[in-house]
PDB file of C-alpha atoms in Angstrom:
ATOM      1  CA  MET A   1      -0.023  -0.010  -0.008  1.00 41.00           C
ATOM      2  CA  ALA A   2       1.303   3.452  -0.885  1.00 42.00           C
ATOM      3  CA  THR A   3       2.043   5.584   2.179  1.00 48.00           C
ATOM      4  CA  ASN A   4       2.468   9.355   2.107  1.00 51.00           C
ATOM      5  CA  ALA A   5       4.450  11.431   4.633  1.00 58.00           C
ATOM      6  CA  ILE A   6       1.279  12.349   6.603  1.00 58.00           C
ATOM      7  CA  ASP A   7       0.299   8.703   7.035  1.00 65.00           C
ATOM      8  CA  GLN A   8       3.853   7.732   8.113  1.00 70.00           C
ATOM      9  CA  THR A   9       4.054  10.614  10.584  1.00 72.00           C
ATOM     10  CA  ARG A  10       0.721   9.604  12.186  1.00 72.00           C
ATOM     11  CA  ARG A  11       1.907   6.023  12.450  1.00 79.00           C
ATOM     12  CA  MET A  12       5.213   6.896  14.028  1.00 79.00           C
ATOM     13  CA  LEU A  13       3.562   9.105  16.642  1.00 77.00           C
ATOM     14  CA  SER A  14       1.373   6.161  17.568  1.00 80.00           C
ATOM     15  CA  LEU A  15       4.364   3.881  17.474  1.00 83.00           C
ATOM     16  CA  VAL A  16       6.156   5.959  20.156  1.00 80.00           C
ATOM     17  CA  THR A  17       3.204   5.489  22.563  1.00 78.00           C
ATOM     18  CA  TYR A  18       2.983   1.815  21.674  1.00 82.00           C
ATOM     19  CA  LEU A  19       6.675   1.103  22.317  1.00 83.00           C
ATOM     20  CA  ARG A  20       6.707   3.012  25.566  1.00 80.00           C
ATOM     21  CA  GLU A  21       4.027   0.702  26.963  1.00 81.00           C
ATOM     22  CA  ARG A  22       5.593  -2.463  25.571  1.00 86.00           C
ATOM     23  CA  PRO A  23       9.358  -2.624  26.250  1.00 85.00           C
ATOM     24  CA  GLY A  24      11.119  -5.362  24.266  1.00 88.00           C
ATOM     25  CA  ALA A  25       8.177  -5.763  21.881  1.00 89.00           C
ATOM     26  CA  HIS A  26       8.665  -8.319  19.106  1.00 91.00           C
ATOM     27  CA  ILE A  27       9.009  -6.802  15.620  1.00 89.00           C
ATOM     28  CA  GLU A  28       6.532  -9.305  14.162  1.00 90.00           C
ATOM     29  CA  ASP A  29       3.860  -8.369  16.769  1.00 89.00           C
ATOM     30  CA  VAL A  30       4.341  -4.609  16.247  1.00 87.00           C
ATOM     31  CA  ALA A  31       4.191  -4.850  12.497  1.00 86.00           C
ATOM     32  CA  ARG A  32       0.969  -6.896  12.734  1.00 86.00           C
ATOM     33  CA  ALA A  33      -0.575  -4.432  15.189  1.00 83.00           C
ATOM     34  CA  PHE A  34       0.056  -1.506  12.819  1.00 81.00           C
ATOM     35  CA  GLY A  35      -0.905  -3.383   9.678  1.00 80.00           C
ATOM     36  CA  ILE A  36       2.426  -2.905   8.011  1.00 83.00           C
ATOM     37  CA  THR A  37       5.252  -5.096   6.799  1.00 85.00           C
ATOM     38  CA  GLN A  38       8.299  -5.750   8.923  1.00 86.00           C
ATOM     39  CA  ASP A  39      10.435  -3.873   6.372  1.00 85.00           C
ATOM     40  CA  GLU A  40       8.120  -0.802   6.760  1.00 84.00           C
ATOM     41  CA  LEU A  41       8.442  -1.017  10.517  1.00 85.00           C
ATOM     42  CA  ILE A  42      12.262  -1.205  10.278  1.00 86.00           C
ATOM     43  CA  SER A  43      12.151   1.880   8.058  1.00 82.00           C
ATOM     44  CA  ASP A  44      10.140   3.715  10.736  1.00 82.00           C
ATOM     45  CA  LEU A  45      12.652   2.588  13.409  1.00 82.00           C
ATOM     46  CA  ASP A  46      15.485   4.005  11.316  1.00 81.00           C
ATOM     47  CA  VAL A  47      13.809   7.464  11.441  1.00 80.00           C
ATOM     48  CA  LEU A  48      12.683   7.541  15.083  1.00 78.00           C
ATOM     49  CA  PRO A  49      16.251   7.860  16.526  1.00 75.00           C
ATOM     50  CA  MET A  50      16.608  11.079  14.634  1.00 71.00           C
ATOM     51  CA  CYS A  51      13.568  12.532  16.463  1.00 72.00           C
ATOM     52  CA  GLY A  52      13.405  14.027  19.913  1.00 64.00           C
ATOM     53  CA  THR A  53      12.189  16.893  22.013  1.00 57.00           C
ATOM     54  CA  SER A  54      14.659  19.521  20.888  1.00 51.00           C
ATOM     55  CA  PHE A  55      15.190  21.036  17.440  1.00 44.00           C
ATOM     56  CA  ARG A  56      18.857  21.379  18.385  1.00 44.00           C
ATOM     57  CA  GLY A  57      19.380  17.608  18.555  1.00 46.00           C
ATOM     58  CA  GLY A  58      19.158  16.971  22.279  1.00 51.00           C
ATOM     59  CA  ASP A  59      17.118  14.274  23.989  1.00 63.00           C
ATOM     60  CA  LEU A  60      16.730  12.093  20.863  1.00 73.00           C
ATOM     61  CA  LEU A  61      14.796   8.833  21.037  1.00 76.00           C
ATOM     62  CA  ASP A  62      17.238   6.054  21.950  1.00 78.00           C
ATOM     63  CA  ILE A  63      15.458   3.254  20.148  1.00 82.00           C
ATOM     64  CA  ASP A  64      17.149   0.211  18.608  1.00 81.00           C
ATOM     65  CA  THR A  65      16.485  -3.361  17.622  1.00 83.00           C
ATOM     66  CA  ASP A  66      18.347  -6.669  17.581  1.00 81.00           C
ATOM     67  CA  GLY A  67      16.403  -7.870  14.589  1.00 81.00           C
ATOM     68  CA  GLU A  68      13.755  -9.609  16.712  1.00 87.00           C
ATOM     69  CA  ARG A  69      12.781  -7.207  19.450  1.00 91.00           C
ATOM     70  CA  ILE A  70      12.666  -3.377  19.881  1.00 89.00           C
ATOM     71  CA  TRP A  71      14.160  -1.610  22.819  1.00 85.00           C
ATOM     72  CA  TRP A  72      13.608   1.980  23.944  1.00 82.00           C
ATOM     73  CA  HIS A  73      16.339   2.981  26.431  1.00 79.00           C
ATOM     74  CA  ASN A  74      15.325   6.467  27.461  1.00 77.00           C
ATOM     75  CA  PRO A  75      11.540   6.736  27.542  1.00 71.00           C
ATOM     76  CA  ASP A  76      11.483   8.462  30.885  1.00 69.00           C
ATOM     77  CA  ASP A  77      13.947  11.206  29.792  1.00 63.00           C
ATOM     78  CA  VAL A  78      11.994  11.959  26.672  1.00 58.00           C
ATOM     79  CA  ALA A  79       8.690  11.998  28.578  1.00 53.00           C
ATOM     80  CA  ALA A  80       9.842  14.932  30.734  1.00 53.00           C
ATOM     81  CA  PRO A  81       7.810  18.155  30.273  1.00 53.00           C
ATOM     82  CA  LEU A  82       8.769  19.888  27.008  1.00 55.00           C
ATOM     83  CA  ARG A  83      10.224  23.388  27.212  1.00 59.00           C
ATOM     84  CA  LEU A  84      10.680  25.289  24.005  1.00 62.00           C
ATOM     85  CA  ALA A  85      13.025  28.169  23.422  1.00 65.00           C
ATOM     86  CA  ALA A  86      11.573  31.245  21.692  1.00 66.00           C
ATOM     87  CA  ASP A  87      13.107  30.361  18.296  1.00 66.00           C
ATOM     88  CA  GLU A  88      11.903  26.771  18.593  1.00 67.00           C
ATOM     89  CA  ALA A  89       8.350  27.862  19.378  1.00 67.00           C
ATOM     90  CA  THR A  90       8.364  30.337  16.488  1.00 70.00           C
ATOM     91  CA  ALA A  91       9.663  27.685  14.032  1.00 71.00           C
ATOM     92  CA  LEU A  92       7.060  25.167  15.203  1.00 72.00           C
ATOM     93  CA  LEU A  93       4.143  27.631  14.906  1.00 71.00           C
ATOM     94  CA  VAL A  94       5.159  28.774  11.432  1.00 70.00           C
ATOM     95  CA  ALA A  95       5.545  25.222  10.261  1.00 73.00           C
ATOM     96  CA  ALA A  96       2.254  24.070  11.757  1.00 73.00           C
ATOM     97  CA  ARG A  97       0.344  26.981  10.097  1.00 71.00           C
ATOM     98  CA  ALA A  98       1.989  26.158   6.739  1.00 67.00           C
ATOM     99  CA  VAL A  99       1.230  22.414   6.940  1.00 68.00           C
ATOM    100  CA  SER A 100      -2.397  23.079   7.866  1.00 67.00           C
ATOM    101  CA  THR A 101      -2.926  24.700   4.459  1.00 63.00           C
ATOM    102  CA  LEU A 102      -1.515  21.801   2.413  1.00 59.00           C
ATOM    103  CA  PRO A 103      -3.804  20.301  -0.182  1.00 51.00           C
ATOM    104  CA  GLY A 104      -4.457  16.581   0.390  1.00 49.00           C
ATOM    105  CA  LEU A 105      -4.408  16.866   4.173  1.00 57.00           C
ATOM    106  CA  ARG A 106      -7.325  14.982   5.694  1.00 62.00           C
ATOM    107  CA  GLU A 107      -9.833  17.369   7.290  1.00 66.00           C
ATOM    108  CA  GLY A 108      -9.662  15.555  10.597  1.00 69.00           C
ATOM    109  CA  ASP A 109      -5.901  15.935  10.661  1.00 70.00           C
ATOM    110  CA  ARG A 110      -6.199  19.596   9.679  1.00 70.00           C
ATOM    111  CA  GLN A 111      -8.554  20.307  12.553  1.00 76.00           C
ATOM    112  CA  ALA A 112      -6.347  18.419  15.025  1.00 77.00           C
ATOM    113  CA  LEU A 113      -3.327  20.420  13.870  1.00 73.00           C
ATOM    114  CA  LEU A 114      -5.203  23.699  14.244  1.00 78.00           C
ATOM    115  CA  ARG A 115      -6.272  22.767  17.777  1.00 80.00           C
ATOM    116  CA  ALA A 116      -2.676  21.896  18.708  1.00 78.00           C
ATOM    117  CA  THR A 117      -1.455  25.138  17.108  1.00 76.00           C
ATOM    118  CA  ALA A 118      -3.967  27.118  19.224  1.00 79.00           C
ATOM    119  CA  LYS A 119      -2.736  25.445  22.416  1.00 77.00           C
ATOM    120  CA  LEU A 120       0.865  26.164  21.449  1.00 74.00           C
ATOM    121  CA  GLU A 121       0.004  29.795  20.734  1.00 73.00           C
ATOM    122  CA  ALA A 122      -1.567  30.174  24.159  1.00 74.00           C
ATOM    123  CA  ALA A 123       1.484  28.687  25.889  1.00 71.00           C
ATOM    124  CA  ALA A 124       3.973  30.665  23.786  1.00 68.00           C
ATOM    125  CA  GLY A 125       2.533  34.079  24.757  1.00 70.00           C
ATOM    126  CA  GLU A 126       4.415  36.927  23.020  1.00 65.00           C
ATOM    127  CA  VAL A 127       6.338  34.498  20.799  1.00 59.00           C
ATOM    128  CA  ALA A 128       3.067  33.594  19.070  1.00 58.00           C
ATOM    129  CA  GLY A 129       2.614  37.194  18.041  1.00 60.00           C
ATOM    130  CA  ALA A 130       6.030  37.309  16.420  1.00 57.00           C
ATOM    131  CA  SER A 131       5.426  34.024  14.582  1.00 55.00           C
ATOM    132  CA  SER A 132       2.149  35.333  13.078  1.00 56.00           C
ATOM    133  CA  ARG A 133       4.163  37.876  11.095  1.00 54.00           C
ATOM    134  CA  LEU A 134       6.031  35.029   9.328  1.00 53.00           C
ATOM    135  CA  SER A 135       4.683  32.739   6.657  1.00 53.00           C
ATOM    136  CA  VAL A 136       5.786  29.899   4.440  1.00 51.00           C
ATOM    137  CA  THR A 137       4.517  29.442   0.889  1.00 48.00           C
ATOM    138  CA  PHE A 138       4.994  25.981  -0.624  1.00 51.00           C
ATOM    139  CA  GLU A 139       6.007  25.854  -4.296  1.00 49.00           C
ATOM    140  CA  SER A 140       2.716  24.134  -5.221  1.00 44.00           C
ATOM    141  CA  GLU A 141       0.883  27.009  -3.563  1.00 44.00           C
ATOM    142  CA  GLY A 142       2.265  29.622  -5.906  1.00 57.00           C
ATOM    143  CA  GLY A 143       0.430  31.187  -8.872  1.00 73.00           C
ATOM    144  CA  VAL A 144      -0.608  27.886 -10.437  1.00 84.00           C
ATOM    145  CA  PHE A 145      -2.146  26.509  -7.230  1.00 83.00           C
ATOM    146  CA  ALA A 146      -3.896  29.761  -6.495  1.00 82.00           C
ATOM    147  CA  ASP A 147      -5.420  29.955 -10.026  1.00 88.00           C
ATOM    148  CA  VAL A 148      -6.610  26.357  -9.903  1.00 88.00           C
ATOM    149  CA  ASP A 149      -8.070  26.816  -6.451  1.00 85.00           C
ATOM    150  CA  ARG A 150      -9.894  29.957  -7.587  1.00 88.00           C
ATOM    151  CA  ALA A 151     -11.156  28.223 -10.768  1.00 91.00           C
ATOM    152  CA  ILE A 152     -12.615  25.390  -8.721  1.00 90.00           C
ATOM    153  CA  SER A 153     -14.340  27.724  -6.271  1.00 87.00           C
ATOM    154  CA  GLU A 154     -15.686  30.019  -8.978  1.00 90.00           C
ATOM    155  CA  ARG A 155     -16.485  27.161 -11.365  1.00 92.00           C
ATOM    156  CA  ARG A 156     -14.432  28.620 -14.216  1.00 95.00           C
ATOM    157  CA  ARG A 157     -12.456  26.986 -17.087  1.00 96.00           C
ATOM    158  CA  LEU A 158      -8.644  27.103 -17.287  1.00 96.00           C
ATOM    159  CA  TRP A 159      -6.247  27.415 -20.219  1.00 96.00           C
ATOM    160  CA  LEU A 160      -2.916  25.584 -19.764  1.00 94.00           C
ATOM    161  CA  ARG A 161       0.445  25.196 -21.468  1.00 91.00           C
ATOM    162  CA  TYR A 162       1.539  21.854 -20.038  1.00 91.00           C
ATOM    163  CA  TYR A 163       4.860  19.998 -20.286  1.00 85.00           C
ATOM    164  CA  SER A 164       4.912  16.245 -20.756  1.00 75.00           C
ATOM    165  CA  PRO A 165       8.395  14.776 -20.080  1.00 64.00           C
ATOM    166  CA  ALA A 166       7.429  11.445 -21.691  1.00 58.00           C
ATOM    167  CA  ARG A 167       6.761  13.257 -25.039  1.00 62.00           C
ATOM    168  CA  ASP A 168       9.174  16.106 -24.340  1.00 64.00           C
ATOM    169  CA  GLU A 169       6.643  18.649 -25.594  1.00 77.00           C
ATOM    170  CA  LEU A 170       4.389  21.529 -24.476  1.00 85.00           C
ATOM    171  CA  THR A 171       0.701  21.333 -25.330  1.00 89.00           C
ATOM    172  CA  GLU A 172      -2.027  23.932 -25.043  1.00 93.00           C
ATOM    173  CA  ARG A 173      -5.484  22.914 -23.757  1.00 94.00           C
ATOM    174  CA  GLU A 174      -8.545  24.107 -21.962  1.00 96.00           C
ATOM    175  CA  VAL A 175      -9.683  22.121 -18.895  1.00 96.00           C
ATOM    176  CA  ASP A 176     -12.562  22.106 -16.482  1.00 96.00           C
ATOM    177  CA  PRO A 177     -10.938  21.608 -13.041  1.00 94.00           C
ATOM    178  CA  ILE A 178     -12.480  19.011 -10.753  1.00 91.00           C
ATOM    179  CA  ARG A 179     -10.204  18.888  -7.652  1.00 88.00           C
ATOM    180  CA  LEU A 180      -6.734  19.424  -6.183  1.00 83.00           C
ATOM    181  CA  PHE A 181      -4.929  16.590  -4.407  1.00 77.00           C
ATOM    182  CA  ALA A 182      -1.500  15.626  -3.251  1.00 72.00           C
ATOM    183  CA  VAL A 183       0.265  12.265  -3.763  1.00 65.00           C
ATOM    184  CA  GLY A 184       3.926  13.039  -3.380  1.00 61.00           C
ATOM    185  CA  HIS A 185       3.398  16.087  -5.678  1.00 71.00           C
ATOM    186  CA  THR A 186       0.350  18.352  -6.019  1.00 79.00           C
ATOM    187  CA  TYR A 187      -2.010  17.543  -8.870  1.00 84.00           C
ATOM    188  CA  MET A 188      -5.154  18.862 -10.547  1.00 88.00           C
ATOM    189  CA  GLU A 189      -7.750  16.429 -11.746  1.00 89.00           C
ATOM    190  CA  ALA A 190      -9.722  17.959 -14.610  1.00 92.00           C
ATOM    191  CA  TRP A 191     -11.843  17.313 -17.685  1.00 93.00           C
ATOM    192  CA  CYS A 192      -9.589  18.049 -20.671  1.00 92.00           C
ATOM    193  CA  ARG A 193     -11.418  19.620 -23.607  1.00 92.00           C
ATOM    194  CA  LEU A 194      -8.558  18.694 -25.956  1.00 89.00           C
ATOM    195  CA  SER A 195      -8.857  14.972 -25.389  1.00 84.00           C
ATOM    196  CA  GLU A 196     -12.478  14.918 -24.135  1.00 89.00           C
ATOM    197  CA  ALA A 197     -11.445  12.752 -21.216  1.00 86.00           C
ATOM    198  CA  ARG A 198     -10.436  13.031 -17.580  1.00 86.00           C
ATOM    199  CA  ARG A 199      -6.772  13.914 -17.131  1.00 87.00           C
ATOM    200  CA  THR A 200      -4.440  14.521 -14.216  1.00 85.00           C
ATOM    201  CA  PHE A 201      -1.926  17.385 -14.314  1.00 88.00           C
ATOM    202  CA  ARG A 202       1.099  17.859 -12.063  1.00 85.00           C
ATOM    203  CA  LEU A 203       1.195  21.520 -11.036  1.00 86.00           C
ATOM    204  CA  ASP A 204       4.925  21.925 -11.317  1.00 82.00           C
ATOM    205  CA  ARG A 205       4.706  20.964 -15.007  1.00 86.00           C
ATOM    206  CA  VAL A 206       2.256  23.718 -15.859  1.00 89.00           C
ATOM    207  CA  ALA A 207       4.329  26.245 -17.836  1.00 88.00           C
ATOM    208  CA  GLU A 208       1.510  28.858 -18.125  1.00 90.00           C
ATOM    209  CA  ILE A 209      -2.053  29.122 -16.842  1.00 92.00           C
ATOM    210  CA  LYS A 210      -4.953  31.529 -17.426  1.00 93.00           C
ATOM    211  CA  LEU A 211      -8.345  31.773 -15.725  1.00 94.00           C
ATOM    212  CA  LEU A 212     -11.030  31.949 -18.416  1.00 95.00           C
ATOM    213  CA  ASP A 213     -14.497  33.555 -18.348  1.00 94.00           C
ATOM    214  CA  GLU A 214     -16.150  30.362 -19.621  1.00 94.00           C
ATOM    215  CA  PRO A 215     -17.947  28.415 -16.974  1.00 94.00           C
ATOM    216  CA  SER A 216     -16.435  25.089 -15.967  1.00 94.00           C
ATOM    217  CA  ALA A 217     -18.785  22.192 -16.686  1.00 91.00           C
ATOM    218  CA  PRO A 218     -17.076  18.803 -16.247  1.00 91.00           C
ATOM    219  CA  PRO A 219     -19.346  15.783 -16.721  1.00 90.00           C
ATOM    220  CA  GLN A 220     -20.611  13.954 -13.649  1.00 86.00           C
ATOM    221  CA  ILE A 221     -17.882  11.337 -13.068  1.00 81.00           C
ATOM    222  CA  GLU A 222     -16.970   9.251 -10.045  1.00 79.00           C
ATOM    223  CA  LEU A 223     -13.859  10.506  -8.244  1.00 75.00           C
ATOM    224  CA  ARG A 224     -10.917   8.102  -8.385  1.00 67.00           C
ATOM    225  CA  ASP A 225      -9.864   6.318  -5.206  1.00 63.00           C
ATOM    226  CA  LEU A 226      -6.285   7.459  -4.558  1.00 61.00           C
ATOM    227  CA  SER A 227      -5.672   5.466  -1.410  1.00 56.00           C
ATOM    228  CA  GLU A 228      -3.413   3.063  -3.360  1.00 53.00           C
ATOM    229  CA  GLY A 229      -1.546   5.738  -5.159  1.00 56.00           C
ATOM    230  CA  LEU A 230      -2.006   7.947  -8.234  1.00 55.00           C
ATOM    231  CA  VAL A 231      -1.482   5.271 -10.904  1.00 54.00           C
ATOM    232  CA  GLN A 232      -2.437   1.719 -10.108  1.00 57.00           C
ATOM    233  CA  PRO A 233      -1.411  -0.829 -12.786  1.00 58.00           C
ATOM    234  CA  ALA A 234      -3.301  -4.065 -12.596  1.00 58.00           C
ATOM    235  CA  ALA A 235      -1.490  -7.274 -11.582  1.00 62.00           C
ATOM    236  CA  GLU A 236      -2.553  -8.922 -14.856  1.00 64.00           C
ATOM    237  CA  ASP A 237      -0.985  -6.128 -16.965  1.00 69.00           C
ATOM    238  CA  PRO A 238       2.022  -7.285 -19.058  1.00 78.00           C
ATOM    239  CA  GLU A 239       5.453  -6.754 -17.488  1.00 84.00           C
ATOM    240  CA  VAL A 240       8.019  -4.609 -19.227  1.00 85.00           C
ATOM    241  CA  VAL A 241      11.699  -4.263 -18.281  1.00 89.00           C
ATOM    242  CA  VAL A 242      13.581  -1.124 -19.243  1.00 87.00           C
ATOM    243  CA  GLU A 243      17.277  -0.352 -18.664  1.00 90.00           C
ATOM    244  CA  VAL A 244      18.242   3.330 -18.521  1.00 86.00           C
ATOM    245  CA  GLY A 245      21.517   5.152 -18.154  1.00 87.00           C
ATOM    246  CA  PRO A 246      22.133   7.992 -15.619  1.00 86.00           C
ATOM    247  CA  GLY A 247      20.372  10.512 -17.942  1.00 82.00           C
ATOM    248  CA  GLY A 248      17.257   8.346 -17.968  1.00 83.00           C
ATOM    249  CA  ARG A 249      16.762   7.875 -14.228  1.00 85.00           C
ATOM    250  CA  TRP A 250      13.691  10.172 -14.486  1.00 80.00           C
ATOM    251  CA  VAL A 251      11.787   7.143 -15.861  1.00 81.00           C
ATOM    252  CA  ALA A 252      11.591   5.726 -12.317  1.00 80.00           C
ATOM    253  CA  GLU A 253      10.053   8.961 -11.078  1.00 74.00           C
ATOM    254  CA  TYR A 254       7.541   9.417 -13.938  1.00 72.00           C
ATOM    255  CA  TYR A 255       6.379   5.816 -14.446  1.00 75.00           C
ATOM    256  CA  PRO A 256       4.861   3.740 -11.598  1.00 74.00           C
ATOM    257  CA  HIS A 257       7.009   0.590 -11.340  1.00 77.00           C
ATOM    258  CA  ASP A 258       7.393  -2.643  -9.470  1.00 80.00           C
ATOM    259  CA  SER A 259      11.100  -2.279  -8.924  1.00 85.00           C
ATOM    260  CA  ALA A 260      14.095  -0.127  -9.840  1.00 87.00           C
ATOM    261  CA  GLU A 261      17.519  -1.848  -9.475  1.00 89.00           C
ATOM    262  CA  GLU A 262      20.741   0.110  -9.523  1.00 91.00           C
ATOM    263  CA  LEU A 263      23.142  -0.661 -12.411  1.00 89.00           C
ATOM    264  CA  PRO A 264      26.967  -0.390 -12.275  1.00 89.00           C
ATOM    265  CA  ASP A 265      27.015   2.577 -14.678  1.00 85.00           C
ATOM    266  CA  GLY A 266      24.681   4.665 -12.490  1.00 87.00           C
ATOM    267  CA  GLY A 267      21.603   3.719 -14.434  1.00 88.00           C
ATOM    268  CA  LEU A 268      18.583   1.693 -13.418  1.00 89.00           C
ATOM    269  CA  ARG A 269      16.820  -1.532 -14.466  1.00 91.00           C
ATOM    270  CA  VAL A 270      13.116  -0.630 -14.138  1.00 88.00           C
ATOM    271  CA  THR A 271      10.367  -3.262 -14.106  1.00 89.00           C
ATOM    272  CA  LEU A 272       6.862  -1.923 -14.686  1.00 82.00           C
ATOM    273  CA  ARG A 273       3.399  -3.037 -15.819  1.00 79.00           C
ATOM    274  CA  THR A 274       1.220  -1.423 -18.469  1.00 75.00           C
ATOM    275  CA  PRO A 275      -1.963  -2.458 -20.235  1.00 67.00           C
ATOM    276  CA  ASP A 276      -0.470  -1.243 -23.537  1.00 65.00           C
ATOM    277  CA  PRO A 277       3.230  -2.168 -23.810  1.00 67.00           C
ATOM    278  CA  ALA A 278       3.367  -0.818 -27.384  1.00 68.00           C
ATOM    279  CA  SER A 279       2.851   2.712 -25.980  1.00 66.00           C
ATOM    280  CA  LEU A 280       6.377   2.497 -24.486  1.00 73.00           C
ATOM    281  CA  ARG A 281       7.989   2.524 -27.945  1.00 73.00           C
ATOM    282  CA  ARG A 282       7.795   6.337 -27.746  1.00 73.00           C
ATOM    283  CA  LEU A 283       9.564   6.148 -24.432  1.00 75.00           C
ATOM    284  CA  ALA A 284      12.404   4.168 -26.101  1.00 75.00           C
ATOM    285  CA  LEU A 285      12.718   6.836 -28.858  1.00 74.00           C
ATOM    286  CA  ARG A 286      12.694   9.572 -26.210  1.00 75.00           C
ATOM    287  CA  LEU A 287      15.552   7.899 -24.259  1.00 77.00           C
ATOM    288  CA  GLY A 288      17.757   7.303 -27.314  1.00 77.00           C
ATOM    289  CA  ARG A 289      21.181   6.146 -26.095  1.00 78.00           C
ATOM    290  CA  GLU A 290      20.132   6.526 -22.512  1.00 81.00           C
ATOM    291  CA  GLY A 291      17.860   3.524 -22.455  1.00 82.00           C
ATOM    292  CA  ARG A 292      16.531   0.377 -24.036  1.00 84.00           C
ATOM    293  CA  ILE A 293      13.637  -2.026 -23.626  1.00 84.00           C
ATOM    294  CA  VAL A 294      14.932  -5.406 -22.487  1.00 86.00           C
ATOM    295  CA  SER A 295      11.694  -7.391 -22.453  1.00 85.00           C
ATOM    296  CA  PRO A 296       9.298  -8.547 -23.729  1.00 84.00           C
ATOM    297  CA  VAL A 297      11.444  -9.427 -26.726  1.00 84.00           C
ATOM    298  CA  GLY A 298       8.823  -8.491 -29.304  1.00 82.00           C
ATOM    299  CA  LEU A 299       8.475  -5.021 -27.856  1.00 78.00           C
ATOM    300  CA  ALA A 300      12.287  -4.615 -27.724  1.00 79.00           C
ATOM    301  CA  VAL A 301      12.584  -5.568 -31.402  1.00 81.00           C
ATOM    302  CA  SER A 302       9.818  -3.217 -32.548  1.00 78.00           C
ATOM    303  CA  ALA A 303      11.352  -0.389 -30.503  1.00 73.00           C
ATOM    304  CA  ARG A 304      14.737  -0.935 -32.230  1.00 78.00           C
ATOM    305  CA  GLU A 305      12.988  -0.945 -35.639  1.00 78.00           C
ATOM    306  CA  ALA A 306      11.148   2.270 -34.816  1.00 71.00           C
ATOM    307  CA  ALA A 307      14.442   3.824 -33.814  1.00 70.00           C
ATOM    308  CA  ARG A 308      16.156   2.724 -37.080  1.00 73.00           C
ATOM    309  CA  ASP A 309      13.227   4.062 -39.099  1.00 70.00           C
ATOM    310  CA  ALA A 310      13.394   7.411 -37.297  1.00 63.00           C
ATOM    311  CA  LEU A 311      17.147   7.650 -37.770  1.00 63.00           C
ATOM    312  CA  SER A 312      16.830   6.681 -41.493  1.00 67.00           C
ATOM    313  CA  ALA A 313      14.227   9.380 -42.054  1.00 61.00           C
ATOM    314  CA  TYR A 314      16.411  11.934 -40.323  1.00 54.00           C
ATOM    315  CA  GLU A 315      19.474  11.006 -42.421  1.00 56.00           C
ATOM    316  CA  THR A 316      17.377  11.240 -45.634  1.00 55.00           C
ATOM    317  CA  VAL A 317      16.233  14.770 -44.796  1.00 47.00           C
ATOM    318  CA  ASP A 318      19.759  15.757 -43.794  1.00 51.00           C
ATOM    319  CA  GLU A 319      21.132  14.581 -47.135  1.00 53.00           C
ATOM    320  CA  ARG A 320      18.552  16.569 -49.084  1.00 50.00           C
ATOM    321  CA  GLY A 321      19.304  19.702 -47.222  1.00 52.00           C
ATOM    322  CA  PRO A 322      16.950  22.345 -45.734  1.00 47.00           C
ATOM    323  CA  GLY A 323      14.781  22.510 -48.839  1.00 44.00           C
ATOM    324  CA  GLY A 324      14.087  18.792 -48.769  1.00 43.00           C
ATOM    325  CA  LEU A 325      15.289  18.241 -52.376  1.00 36.00           C
ATOM    326  CA  ALA A 326      18.211  16.178 -53.576  1.00 32.00           C
TER     327      ALA A 326
END
């Protein structure tokens, strides 16, 4: 199951309480209690010792494991009443207010964060007044986010110039925005008038955006369940293996994949699933010398043929010169 930072933070906060009450707890039991794998639990345990009650690095959680059981050596020290310096309280208040505005934050979490912020403000006294004059703006909450948010609230259409790294091109289109959400990055789900279909746009790939006067009128469609991640290839989809060089590592970021193994030259061997393997021929052309399709064999052969045809066409035009005549 895909886990975002908010889910992991919530789990680790609960994990601290759980471990305090169960010294020497077995890894298998803890993982089962939290509904996660043992590898995910070990990953959480790798992070917890870097957390503590001071931003300056004091009183960190002394938690370790012998591979079978988990030991917390200083629970009483960490449980002592927390005292924040003025700069620590200011930083915490500014961060809390910024996080509370993030898209994709569950409403229950948002309200809990706001209640905690209010209590901290009351305890901080004059420091709270100083922190209120500071603000943090996340990149996704810049002009693009503001325009999309306004378009949704005012039910207005948007015009976009959008960059697609898979095709390495900018396209212009009008869209009727449906919602904003965050899964790693911030996205807009919208009805695209160019393709007459639902599309998802990553906000940091919007090169230009304009709020139009036309009303937004997306068709009535069921919202996608994003609890398992943004893109969810089916288990029965064909498996494709792609090897990329250092300049093609972006493939692992852009395409959902089952695995990405490091190669000696700094590249990756990426295994992914797709209902339409033939659509990856364009990816092979885009990668050029920085990648190749390994399997299935038929797709690898067709990708090489497509590359040869493209190169042959390029050489023919080059021989004829700018005018296209021999």
